[in-house]
PDB file of C-alpha atoms in Angstrom:
ATOM      1  CA  MET A   1      63.792  99.662  80.079  1.00  0.00           C
ATOM      2  CA  VAL A   2      62.026  97.629  77.446  1.00  0.00           C
ATOM      3  CA  PRO A   3      60.645  99.882  74.707  1.00  0.00           C
ATOM      4  CA  GLU A   4      56.910  99.819  74.311  1.00  0.00           C
ATOM      5  CA  THR A   5      56.023  97.452  71.523  1.00  0.00           C
ATOM      6  CA  PRO A   6      52.837  97.816  69.496  1.00  0.00           C
ATOM      7  CA  ASN A   7      50.664  94.706  69.370  1.00  0.00           C
ATOM      8  CA  SER A   8      51.338  94.428  65.681  1.00  0.00           C
ATOM      9  CA  ALA A   9      54.969  93.538  66.505  1.00  0.00           C
ATOM     10  CA  LEU A  10      53.940  90.341  68.311  1.00  0.00           C
ATOM     11  CA  PRO A  11      53.544  87.213  66.199  1.00  0.00           C
ATOM     12  CA  ILE A  12      50.117  85.676  66.768  1.00  0.00           C
ATOM     13  CA  LEU A  13      51.681  82.320  67.628  1.00  0.00           C
ATOM     14  CA  GLY A  14      54.507  83.841  69.678  1.00  0.00           C
ATOM     15  CA  THR A  15      57.120  82.635  67.191  1.00  0.00           C
ATOM     16  CA  ARG A  16      58.460  83.260  63.690  1.00  0.00           C
ATOM     17  CA  ARG A  17      60.268  79.938  63.413  1.00  0.00           C
ATOM     18  CA  VAL A  18      58.906  77.389  60.901  1.00  0.00           C
ATOM     19  CA  CYS A  19      59.744  74.153  62.708  1.00  0.00           C
ATOM     20  CA  GLN A  20      58.289  71.801  60.072  1.00  0.00           C
ATOM     21  CA  ILE A  21      57.211  71.793  56.445  1.00  0.00           C
ATOM     22  CA  ALA A  22      54.867  68.838  55.903  1.00  0.00           C
ATOM     23  CA  VAL A  23      54.033  67.114  52.630  1.00  0.00           C
ATOM     24  CA  VAL A  24      51.066  64.785  52.209  1.00  0.00           C
ATOM     25  CA  VAL A  25      51.931  61.760  50.050  1.00  0.00           C
ATOM     26  CA  ARG A  26      50.271  58.616  48.723  1.00  0.00           C
ATOM     27  CA  ASP A  27      53.103  56.132  49.352  1.00  0.00           C
ATOM     28  CA  ILE A  28      55.415  57.167  52.169  1.00  0.00           C
ATOM     29  CA  ASP A  29      58.014  54.482  51.468  1.00  0.00           C
ATOM     30  CA  ARG A  30      58.419  55.673  47.890  1.00  0.00           C
ATOM     31  CA  SER A  31      58.450  59.341  48.927  1.00  0.00           C
ATOM     32  CA  ALA A  32      60.884  58.741  51.779  1.00  0.00           C
ATOM     33  CA  ARG A  33      63.331  57.147  49.326  1.00  0.00           C
ATOM     34  CA  ALA A  34      62.961  60.095  46.944  1.00  0.00           C
ATOM     35  CA  TYR A  35      63.515  62.670  49.701  1.00  0.00           C
ATOM     36  CA  ALA A  36      66.466  60.707  51.087  1.00  0.00           C
ATOM     37  CA  ALA A  37      68.112  60.737  47.651  1.00  0.00           C
ATOM     38  CA  PHE A  38      67.324  64.434  47.137  1.00  0.00           C
ATOM     39  CA  PHE A  39      68.794  65.521  50.463  1.00  0.00           C
ATOM     40  CA  GLY A  40      71.569  62.921  50.698  1.00  0.00           C
ATOM     41  CA  LEU A  41      70.182  61.575  53.962  1.00  0.00           C
ATOM     42  CA  PRO A  42      69.424  58.039  55.157  1.00  0.00           C
ATOM     43  CA  VAL A  43      65.899  56.739  54.547  1.00  0.00           C
ATOM     44  CA  PRO A  44      64.261  57.491  57.912  1.00  0.00           C
ATOM     45  CA  PRO A  45      62.055  55.179  59.966  1.00  0.00           C
ATOM     46  CA  VAL A  46      58.322  55.374  59.251  1.00  0.00           C
ATOM     47  CA  PHE A  47      55.990  55.729  62.219  1.00  0.00           C
ATOM     48  CA  THR A  48      52.272  54.987  62.373  1.00  0.00           C
ATOM     49  CA  THR A  49      50.282  57.337  64.598  1.00  0.00           C
ATOM     50  CA  GLU A  50      47.987  56.113  67.382  1.00  0.00           C
ATOM     51  CA  ALA A  51      44.357  55.449  66.526  1.00  0.00           C
ATOM     52  CA  GLY A  52      42.738  58.885  66.442  1.00  0.00           C
ATOM     53  CA  LEU A  53      40.096  58.133  69.059  1.00  0.00           C
ATOM     54  CA  LYS A  54      42.838  57.148  71.526  1.00  0.00           C
ATOM     55  CA  VAL A  55      44.298  60.648  71.281  1.00  0.00           C
ATOM     56  CA  ASN A  56      41.005  62.573  71.340  1.00  0.00           C
ATOM     57  CA  GLN A  57      41.395  63.431  67.693  1.00  0.00           C
ATOM     58  CA  THR A  58      38.773  65.667  66.110  1.00  0.00           C
ATOM     59  CA  TYR A  59      38.352  66.787  62.520  1.00  0.00           C
ATOM     60  CA  ARG A  60      35.852  69.507  61.635  1.00  0.00           C
ATOM     61  CA  GLY A  61      34.478  69.254  65.166  1.00  0.00           C
ATOM     62  CA  GLN A  62      33.742  65.518  65.043  1.00  0.00           C
ATOM     63  CA  PRO A  63      35.698  62.675  66.654  1.00  0.00           C
ATOM     64  CA  SER A  64      37.976  60.991  64.113  1.00  0.00           C
ATOM     65  CA  ASP A  65      39.776  57.669  64.358  1.00  0.00           C
ATOM     66  CA  ALA A  66      42.001  58.467  61.351  1.00  0.00           C
ATOM     67  CA  ARG A  67      45.671  57.539  61.446  1.00  0.00           C
ATOM     68  CA  CYS A  68      48.637  58.291  59.256  1.00  0.00           C
ATOM     69  CA  LYS A  69      52.203  57.229  58.646  1.00  0.00           C
ATOM     70  CA  LEU A  70      54.936  59.792  59.285  1.00  0.00           C
ATOM     71  CA  ALA A  71      58.602  60.186  58.378  1.00  0.00           C
ATOM     72  CA  PHE A  72      60.947  63.085  59.164  1.00  0.00           C
ATOM     73  CA  PHE A  73      63.991  64.630  57.514  1.00  0.00           C
ATOM     74  CA  GLU A  74      66.126  66.952  59.611  1.00  0.00           C
ATOM     75  CA  LEU A  75      67.444  69.708  57.361  1.00  0.00           C
ATOM     76  CA  GLU A  76      69.848  72.491  58.270  1.00  0.00           C
ATOM     77  CA  ASN A  77      67.199  74.991  59.360  1.00  0.00           C
ATOM     78  CA  THR A  78      63.909  73.080  59.558  1.00  0.00           C
ATOM     79  CA  ILE A  79      62.360  69.618  59.339  1.00  0.00           C
ATOM     80  CA  ILE A  80      60.471  68.109  56.414  1.00  0.00           C
ATOM     81  CA  GLU A  81      57.682  65.770  57.481  1.00  0.00           C
ATOM     82  CA  LEU A  82      56.023  63.281  55.152  1.00  0.00           C
ATOM     83  CA  ILE A  83      52.437  62.250  55.919  1.00  0.00           C
ATOM     84  CA  GLN A  84      50.596  59.326  54.332  1.00  0.00           C
ATOM     85  CA  PRO A  85      46.945  59.214  55.417  1.00  0.00           C
ATOM     86  CA  LEU A  86      45.642  55.727  56.211  1.00  0.00           C
ATOM     87  CA  GLY A  87      41.956  56.485  55.592  1.00  0.00           C
ATOM     88  CA  GLY A  88      39.270  57.999  57.777  1.00  0.00           C
ATOM     89  CA  ALA A  89      38.264  61.644  57.947  1.00  0.00           C
ATOM     90  CA  SER A  90      41.242  63.950  58.451  1.00  0.00           C
ATOM     91  CA  SER A  91      42.849  67.067  57.050  1.00  0.00           C
ATOM     92  CA  TRP A  92      45.555  64.776  55.673  1.00  0.00           C
ATOM     93  CA  GLN A  93      43.027  62.885  53.521  1.00  0.00           C
ATOM     94  CA  GLU A  94      41.128  66.080  52.651  1.00  0.00           C
ATOM     95  CA  VAL A  95      44.191  67.815  51.243  1.00  0.00           C
ATOM     96  CA  LEU A  96      45.394  64.707  49.402  1.00  0.00           C
ATOM     97  CA  ASP A  97      41.942  64.173  47.851  1.00  0.00           C
ATOM     98  CA  GLN A  98      41.561  67.829  46.844  1.00  0.00           C
ATOM     99  CA  ARG A  99      45.047  68.673  45.618  1.00  0.00           C
ATOM    100  CA  GLY A 100      47.049  65.457  45.324  1.00  0.00           C
ATOM    101  CA  GLU A 101      50.531  65.245  46.784  1.00  0.00           C
ATOM    102  CA  CYS A 102      51.498  68.705  48.026  1.00  0.00           C
ATOM    103  CA  ILE A 103      52.549  70.680  51.060  1.00  0.00           C
ATOM    104  CA  HIS A 104      49.968  70.089  53.794  1.00  0.00           C
ATOM    105  CA  HIS A 105      51.083  72.638  56.365  1.00  0.00           C
ATOM    106  CA  ILE A 106      53.855  74.606  57.986  1.00  0.00           C
ATOM    107  CA  ALA A 107      54.280  74.118  61.733  1.00  0.00           C
ATOM    108  CA  PHE A 108      55.182  76.255  64.725  1.00  0.00           C
ATOM    109  CA  GLN A 109      56.013  75.306  68.327  1.00  0.00           C
ATOM    110  CA  VAL A 110      53.657  77.071  70.709  1.00  0.00           C
ATOM    111  CA  MET A 111      52.614  77.279  74.324  1.00  0.00           C
ATOM    112  CA  ASP A 112      48.955  77.500  75.374  1.00  0.00           C
ATOM    113  CA  THR A 113      47.288  75.910  72.360  1.00  0.00           C
ATOM    114  CA  ALA A 114      43.825  76.751  73.729  1.00  0.00           C
ATOM    115  CA  GLY A 115      44.706  80.440  73.922  1.00  0.00           C
ATOM    116  CA  LYS A 116      46.190  80.347  70.436  1.00  0.00           C
ATOM    117  CA  GLU A 117      42.996  78.689  69.170  1.00  0.00           C
ATOM    118  CA  ARG A 118      40.926  81.614  70.460  1.00  0.00           C
ATOM    119  CA  THR A 119      43.304  84.208  69.005  1.00  0.00           C
ATOM    120  CA  LEU A 120      43.413  82.496  65.631  1.00  0.00           C
ATOM    121  CA  ALA A 121      39.620  82.107  65.519  1.00  0.00           C
ATOM    122  CA  ALA A 122      39.294  85.856  66.138  1.00  0.00           C
ATOM    123  CA  ALA A 123      41.711  86.403  63.227  1.00  0.00           C
ATOM    124  CA  GLY A 124      39.526  84.296  60.885  1.00  0.00           C
ATOM    125  CA  ILE A 125      41.698  81.182  61.129  1.00  0.00           C
ATOM    126  CA  PRO A 126      39.513  78.367  62.521  1.00  0.00           C
ATOM    127  CA  LEU A 127      40.598  75.049  64.013  1.00  0.00           C
ATOM    128  CA  LEU A 128      40.335  72.204  61.478  1.00  0.00           C
ATOM    129  CA  HIS A 129      41.850  69.068  63.022  1.00  0.00           C
ATOM    130  CA  GLN A 130      43.615  68.265  66.259  1.00  0.00           C
ATOM    131  CA  GLY A 131      44.706  65.583  68.666  1.00  0.00           C
ATOM    132  CA  ALA A 132      46.644  65.180  71.877  1.00  0.00           C
ATOM    133  CA  GLU A 133      49.010  62.346  72.578  1.00  0.00           C
ATOM    134  CA  PRO A 134      49.518  62.197  76.353  1.00  0.00           C
ATOM    135  CA  LYS A 135      53.069  60.836  76.101  1.00  0.00           C
ATOM    136  CA  THR A 136      54.210  63.334  73.504  1.00  0.00           C
ATOM    137  CA  GLY A 137      52.157  66.455  72.914  1.00  0.00           C
ATOM    138  CA  GLN A 138      49.311  68.210  71.185  1.00  0.00           C
ATOM    139  CA  PHE A 139      48.982  68.934  67.485  1.00  0.00           C
ATOM    140  CA  SER A 140      46.392  71.305  65.998  1.00  0.00           C
ATOM    141  CA  TYR A 141      45.828  72.260  62.377  1.00  0.00           C
ATOM    142  CA  PHE A 142      44.272  75.645  61.687  1.00  0.00           C
ATOM    143  CA  ASP A 143      42.674  76.491  58.362  1.00  0.00           C
ATOM    144  CA  ALA A 144      44.439  79.619  57.132  1.00  0.00           C
ATOM    145  CA  ARG A 145      43.738  78.826  53.471  1.00  0.00           C
ATOM    146  CA  GLU A 146      41.450  81.864  53.100  1.00  0.00           C
ATOM    147  CA  THR A 147      43.860  84.241  54.832  1.00  0.00           C
ATOM    148  CA  LEU A 148      47.407  82.931  54.293  1.00  0.00           C
ATOM    149  CA  GLY A 149      46.864  80.339  51.528  1.00  0.00           C
ATOM    150  CA  LEU A 150      47.921  77.388  53.672  1.00  0.00           C
ATOM    151  CA  LEU A 151      47.276  75.288  56.765  1.00  0.00           C
ATOM    152  CA  VAL A 152      49.146  76.166  59.947  1.00  0.00           C
ATOM    153  CA  GLU A 153      49.985  73.545  62.541  1.00  0.00           C
ATOM    154  CA  THR A 154      50.715  74.307  66.172  1.00  0.00           C
ATOM    155  CA  LEU A 155      52.721  71.809  68.179  1.00  0.00           C
ATOM    156  CA  GLU A 156      52.822  71.935  71.957  1.00  0.00           C
ATOM    157  CA  GLY A 157      54.887  69.721  74.214  1.00  0.00           C
ATOM    158  CA  TYR A 158      56.634  67.703  71.513  1.00  0.00           C
ATOM    159  CA  LYS A 159      60.354  67.251  72.176  1.00  0.00           C
TER     160      LYS A 159
ATOM    161  CA  MET B   1      92.003  62.780  55.830  1.00  0.00           C
ATOM    162  CA  VAL B   2      88.409  63.317  54.799  1.00  0.00           C
ATOM    163  CA  PRO B   3      86.444  60.076  55.097  1.00  0.00           C
ATOM    164  CA  GLU B   4      85.097  58.714  51.863  1.00  0.00           C
ATOM    165  CA  THR B   5      81.466  59.756  51.556  1.00  0.00           C
ATOM    166  CA  PRO B   6      79.002  57.698  49.540  1.00  0.00           C
ATOM    167  CA  ASN B   7      77.206  59.682  46.863  1.00  0.00           C
ATOM    168  CA  SER B   8      73.949  59.135  48.715  1.00  0.00           C
ATOM    169  CA  ALA B   9      75.235  61.410  51.497  1.00  0.00           C
ATOM    170  CA  LEU B  10      75.485  64.413  49.182  1.00  0.00           C
ATOM    171  CA  PRO B  11      72.375  66.520  48.726  1.00  0.00           C
ATOM    172  CA  ILE B  12      71.533  66.824  45.029  1.00  0.00           C
ATOM    173  CA  LEU B  13      71.496  70.619  45.283  1.00  0.00           C
ATOM    174  CA  GLY B  14      74.549  70.781  47.555  1.00  0.00           C
ATOM    175  CA  THR B  15      72.464  72.156  50.447  1.00  0.00           C
ATOM    176  CA  ARG B  16      69.835  71.151  52.978  1.00  0.00           C
ATOM    177  CA  ARG B  17      68.824  74.702  53.842  1.00  0.00           C
ATOM    178  CA  VAL B  18      65.322  75.841  52.788  1.00  0.00           C
ATOM    179  CA  CYS B  19      65.996  79.516  52.100  1.00  0.00           C
ATOM    180  CA  GLN B  20      62.432  80.410  51.048  1.00  0.00           C
ATOM    181  CA  ILE B  21      58.895  79.081  51.282  1.00  0.00           C
ATOM    182  CA  ALA B  22      56.808  80.754  48.575  1.00  0.00           C
ATOM    183  CA  VAL B  23      53.034  81.143  48.462  1.00  0.00           C
ATOM    184  CA  VAL B  24      51.140  82.068  45.307  1.00  0.00           C
ATOM    185  CA  VAL B  25      48.311  84.515  46.010  1.00  0.00           C
ATOM    186  CA  ARG B  26      45.589  86.413  44.123  1.00  0.00           C
ATOM    187  CA  ASP B  27      45.947  89.805  45.834  1.00  0.00           C
ATOM    188  CA  ILE B  28      49.398  90.450  47.249  1.00  0.00           C
ATOM    189  CA  ASP B  29      48.410  93.601  49.137  1.00  0.00           C
ATOM    190  CA  ARG B  30      45.677  91.736  51.012  1.00  0.00           C
ATOM    191  CA  SER B  31      47.941  88.733  51.654  1.00  0.00           C
ATOM    192  CA  ALA B  32      50.875  90.876  52.747  1.00  0.00           C
ATOM    193  CA  ARG B  33      48.665  92.541  55.353  1.00  0.00           C
ATOM    194  CA  ALA B  34      47.460  89.133  56.594  1.00  0.00           C
ATOM    195  CA  TYR B  35      51.007  87.748  56.843  1.00  0.00           C
ATOM    196  CA  ALA B  36      52.248  90.921  58.543  1.00  0.00           C
ATOM    197  CA  ALA B  37      49.529  90.582  61.189  1.00  0.00           C
ATOM    198  CA  PHE B  38      50.189  86.840  61.610  1.00  0.00           C
ATOM    199  CA  PHE B  39      53.931  87.269  62.122  1.00  0.00           C
ATOM    200  CA  GLY B  40      53.856  90.657  63.870  1.00  0.00           C
ATOM    201  CA  LEU B  41      56.015  92.233  61.165  1.00  0.00           C
ATOM    202  CA  PRO B  42      55.656  95.431  59.144  1.00  0.00           C
ATOM    203  CA  VAL B  43      53.829  95.180  55.831  1.00  0.00           C
ATOM    204  CA  PRO B  44      56.769  94.801  53.426  1.00  0.00           C
ATOM    205  CA  PRO B  45      57.281  96.625  50.140  1.00  0.00           C
ATOM    206  CA  VAL B  46      55.844  94.926  47.046  1.00  0.00           C
ATOM    207  CA  PHE B  47      58.125  94.558  44.021  1.00  0.00           C
ATOM    208  CA  THR B  48      57.128  93.945  40.420  1.00  0.00           C
ATOM    209  CA  THR B  49      59.532  91.709  38.486  1.00  0.00           C
ATOM    210  CA  GLU B  50      61.077  92.725  35.160  1.00  0.00           C
ATOM    211  CA  ALA B  51      59.220  91.812  31.990  1.00  0.00           C
ATOM    212  CA  GLY B  52      59.998  88.126  31.454  1.00  0.00           C
ATOM    213  CA  LEU B  53      61.487  88.546  27.982  1.00  0.00           C
ATOM    214  CA  LYS B  54      64.003  91.045  29.383  1.00  0.00           C
ATOM    215  CA  VAL B  55      65.369  88.372  31.698  1.00  0.00           C
ATOM    216  CA  ASN B  56      65.354  85.467  29.205  1.00  0.00           C
ATOM    217  CA  GLN B  57      62.440  83.908  30.996  1.00  0.00           C
ATOM    218  CA  THR B  58      61.185  80.536  29.760  1.00  0.00           C
ATOM    219  CA  TYR B  59      58.232  78.444  30.864  1.00  0.00           C
ATOM    220  CA  ARG B  60      57.832  74.872  29.607  1.00  0.00           C
ATOM    221  CA  GLY B  61      60.622  75.540  27.132  1.00  0.00           C
ATOM    222  CA  GLN B  62      59.009  78.603  25.516  1.00  0.00           C
ATOM    223  CA  PRO B  63      59.904  82.265  26.012  1.00  0.00           C
ATOM    224  CA  SER B  64      57.530  83.926  28.461  1.00  0.00           C
ATOM    225  CA  ASP B  65      56.992  87.612  29.165  1.00  0.00           C
ATOM    226  CA  ALA B  66      55.084  86.893  32.379  1.00  0.00           C
ATOM    227  CA  ARG B  67      55.675  89.050  35.438  1.00  0.00           C
ATOM    228  CA  CYS B  68      54.644  88.875  39.043  1.00  0.00           C
ATOM    229  CA  LYS B  69      54.544  90.929  42.195  1.00  0.00           C
ATOM    230  CA  LEU B  70      56.668  89.782  45.126  1.00  0.00           C
ATOM    231  CA  ALA B  71      56.828  90.479  48.852  1.00  0.00           C
ATOM    232  CA  PHE B  72      59.106  88.936  51.466  1.00  0.00           C
ATOM    233  CA  PHE B  73      58.872  88.203  55.185  1.00  0.00           C
ATOM    234  CA  GLU B  74      62.093  87.432  57.009  1.00  0.00           C
ATOM    235  CA  LEU B  75      61.356  84.849  59.684  1.00  0.00           C
ATOM    236  CA  GLU B  76      63.726  83.436  62.296  1.00  0.00           C
ATOM    237  CA  ASN B  77      64.979  80.553  60.180  1.00  0.00           C
ATOM    238  CA  THR B  78      63.722  81.123  56.639  1.00  0.00           C
ATOM    239  CA  ILE B  79      61.924  83.615  54.398  1.00  0.00           C
ATOM    240  CA  ILE B  80      58.303  83.534  53.280  1.00  0.00           C
ATOM    241  CA  GLU B  81      57.800  84.914  49.781  1.00  0.00           C
ATOM    242  CA  LEU B  82      54.413  85.960  48.413  1.00  0.00           C
ATOM    243  CA  ILE B  83      53.901  85.802  44.637  1.00  0.00           C
ATOM    244  CA  GLN B  84      51.010  87.353  42.737  1.00  0.00           C
ATOM    245  CA  PRO B  85      51.102  86.438  39.033  1.00  0.00           C
ATOM    246  CA  LEU B  86      50.276  89.292  36.670  1.00  0.00           C
ATOM    247  CA  GLY B  87      49.120  87.160  33.742  1.00  0.00           C
ATOM    248  CA  GLY B  88      51.029  85.405  30.996  1.00  0.00           C
ATOM    249  CA  ALA B  89      52.249  81.819  30.967  1.00  0.00           C
ATOM    250  CA  SER B  90      54.217  80.945  34.089  1.00  0.00           C
ATOM    251  CA  SER B  91      54.432  78.360  36.833  1.00  0.00           C
ATOM    252  CA  TRP B  92      53.000  81.028  39.137  1.00  0.00           C
ATOM    253  CA  GLN B  93      49.795  81.261  37.086  1.00  0.00           C
ATOM    254  CA  GLU B  94      49.704  77.482  36.493  1.00  0.00           C
ATOM    255  CA  VAL B  95      49.756  76.649  40.199  1.00  0.00           C
ATOM    256  CA  LEU B  96      47.260  79.390  41.083  1.00  0.00           C
ATOM    257  CA  ASP B  97      44.865  78.221  38.341  1.00  0.00           C
ATOM    258  CA  GLN B  98      45.177  74.548  39.282  1.00  0.00           C
ATOM    259  CA  ARG B  99      45.168  74.715  43.069  1.00  0.00           C
ATOM    260  CA  GLY B 100      44.228  78.220  44.151  1.00  0.00           C
ATOM    261  CA  GLU B 101      46.280  80.048  46.748  1.00  0.00           C
ATOM    262  CA  CYS B 102      48.842  77.598  48.111  1.00  0.00           C
ATOM    263  CA  ILE B 103      52.540  77.008  48.581  1.00  0.00           C
ATOM    264  CA  HIS B 104      54.206  77.332  45.174  1.00  0.00           C
ATOM    265  CA  HIS B 105      57.716  76.109  45.980  1.00  0.00           C
ATOM    266  CA  ILE B 106      60.517  75.764  48.467  1.00  0.00           C
ATOM    267  CA  ALA B 107      63.834  77.336  47.460  1.00  0.00           C
ATOM    268  CA  PHE B 108      67.513  76.535  47.830  1.00  0.00           C
ATOM    269  CA  GLN B 109      70.626  78.619  47.139  1.00  0.00           C
ATOM    270  CA  VAL B 110      72.872  76.817  44.664  1.00  0.00           C
ATOM    271  CA  MET B 111      75.969  77.227  42.578  1.00  0.00           C
ATOM    272  CA  ASP B 112      76.140  75.995  38.985  1.00  0.00           C
ATOM    273  CA  THR B 113      72.459  76.038  38.069  1.00  0.00           C
ATOM    274  CA  ALA B 114      73.196  74.410  34.690  1.00  0.00           C
ATOM    275  CA  GLY B 115      74.901  71.464  36.378  1.00  0.00           C
ATOM    276  CA  LYS B 116      72.068  71.146  38.869  1.00  0.00           C
ATOM    277  CA  GLU B 117      69.584  71.172  35.982  1.00  0.00           C
ATOM    278  CA  ARG B 118      71.306  68.141  34.436  1.00  0.00           C
ATOM    279  CA  THR B 119      71.474  66.288  37.745  1.00  0.00           C
ATOM    280  CA  LEU B 120      67.825  66.991  38.525  1.00  0.00           C
ATOM    281  CA  ALA B 121      66.710  65.947  35.029  1.00  0.00           C
ATOM    282  CA  ALA B 122      68.536  62.642  35.497  1.00  0.00           C
ATOM    283  CA  ALA B 123      66.660  62.234  38.800  1.00  0.00           C
ATOM    284  CA  GLY B 124      63.297  62.731  37.062  1.00  0.00           C
ATOM    285  CA  ILE B 125      62.893  66.367  38.129  1.00  0.00           C
ATOM    286  CA  PRO B 126      62.646  68.485  34.955  1.00  0.00           C
ATOM    287  CA  LEU B 127      63.064  72.222  34.573  1.00  0.00           C
ATOM    288  CA  LEU B 128      59.680  74.020  34.430  1.00  0.00           C
ATOM    289  CA  HIS B 129      60.320  77.770  34.457  1.00  0.00           C
ATOM    290  CA  GLN B 130      63.368  79.976  34.762  1.00  0.00           C
ATOM    291  CA  GLY B 131      64.852  83.394  34.235  1.00  0.00           C
ATOM    292  CA  ALA B 132      68.057  85.296  34.805  1.00  0.00           C
ATOM    293  CA  GLU B 133      68.248  88.877  35.969  1.00  0.00           C
ATOM    294  CA  PRO B 134      71.724  90.165  35.129  1.00  0.00           C
ATOM    295  CA  LYS B 135      71.839  92.573  38.061  1.00  0.00           C
ATOM    296  CA  THR B 136      70.636  90.095  40.613  1.00  0.00           C
ATOM    297  CA  GLY B 137      70.730  86.396  39.789  1.00  0.00           C
ATOM    298  CA  GLN B 138      69.140  83.343  38.253  1.00  0.00           C
ATOM    299  CA  PHE B 139      65.958  81.608  39.389  1.00  0.00           C
ATOM    300  CA  SER B 140      64.855  78.183  38.168  1.00  0.00           C
ATOM    301  CA  TYR B 141      61.800  76.168  39.120  1.00  0.00           C
ATOM    302  CA  PHE B 142      62.007  72.403  38.832  1.00  0.00           C
ATOM    303  CA  ASP B 143      58.949  70.189  38.714  1.00  0.00           C
ATOM    304  CA  ALA B 144      59.355  67.688  41.534  1.00  0.00           C
ATOM    305  CA  ARG B 145      55.600  67.198  41.935  1.00  0.00           C
ATOM    306  CA  GLU B 146      55.807  63.570  40.775  1.00  0.00           C
ATOM    307  CA  THR B 147      58.781  62.728  42.998  1.00  0.00           C
ATOM    308  CA  LEU B 148      58.640  65.027  46.049  1.00  0.00           C
ATOM    309  CA  GLY B 149      55.098  66.433  45.810  1.00  0.00           C
ATOM    310  CA  LEU B 150      56.229  70.021  45.264  1.00  0.00           C
ATOM    311  CA  LEU B 151      58.130  72.490  43.105  1.00  0.00           C
ATOM    312  CA  VAL B 152      61.752  73.201  43.946  1.00  0.00           C
ATOM    313  CA  GLU B 153      63.369  76.530  43.156  1.00  0.00           C
ATOM    314  CA  THR B 154      67.089  77.069  42.807  1.00  0.00           C
ATOM    315  CA  LEU B 155      68.487  80.553  43.300  1.00  0.00           C
ATOM    316  CA  GLU B 156      71.984  81.472  42.167  1.00  0.00           C
ATOM    317  CA  GLY B 157      73.723  84.789  42.672  1.00  0.00           C
ATOM    318  CA  TYR B 158      70.953  86.520  44.640  1.00  0.00           C
ATOM    319  CA  LYS B 159      72.265  88.427  47.650  1.00  0.00           C
TER     320      LYS B 159
END
């Protein structure tokens, strides 16, 4: 028999695993070299995301065509992601403009992003920026700066 | 026979495990309740650190008596630490004043903090703030904001 669990024992996102720590940077090639040296890892490939409008990207409720460059470092217990915004309206550019290079978000793998969006909104954590890439998955940034002091990303469907 | 490893394959700190993600906050009781609800965990106890001068604390090369309150959330793969500065000169207060509530640092367990300090300085990552608590261990914050976009903490001797 499974003991009865109070609601407060369930994580809102269904997980307590931080799958990514993401840092917004001005020059991803420079930052990728610095992270590679720091962690003793090869300099990773840099990807450019699809045009935002091709992946139904929205930012603050409006369609956004913003793109970014990404690079990933697989650490022992999580992944560090570097993000260089390439212009256009996005949470990437917003955070870089407001605070300079810094941690942009921590990420969690979820199921049922739409359900999580409703639960987070009820907890005072509104959606800020999202997109869905049909071949890969859906990413959503939630603005928990007032409650948790950071942005939270949910990832659904990414391998 | 161990294959020869190029220096670039060694992490500078000897580890690629992020043992803590720390968030600087204005009101730790409020934030601890918000994090507890978010992660479905009990509200943890809040600790107040020793007076800085009792633990040989320095900040930007000067002795500092600053203290803070701390609370910890054990997640699946890392720990989230909340830090509320209690006044005095410290990196905790500096980051809170400059950027508001946000991620203060990511932390790594190390051996030989003094050796790591020399290696980091040579890599352009200077010491910012540190202290040693005889009963527990040594904490050191390094300013990697120019190179990695964040502060790095080393912890030595903490259980």
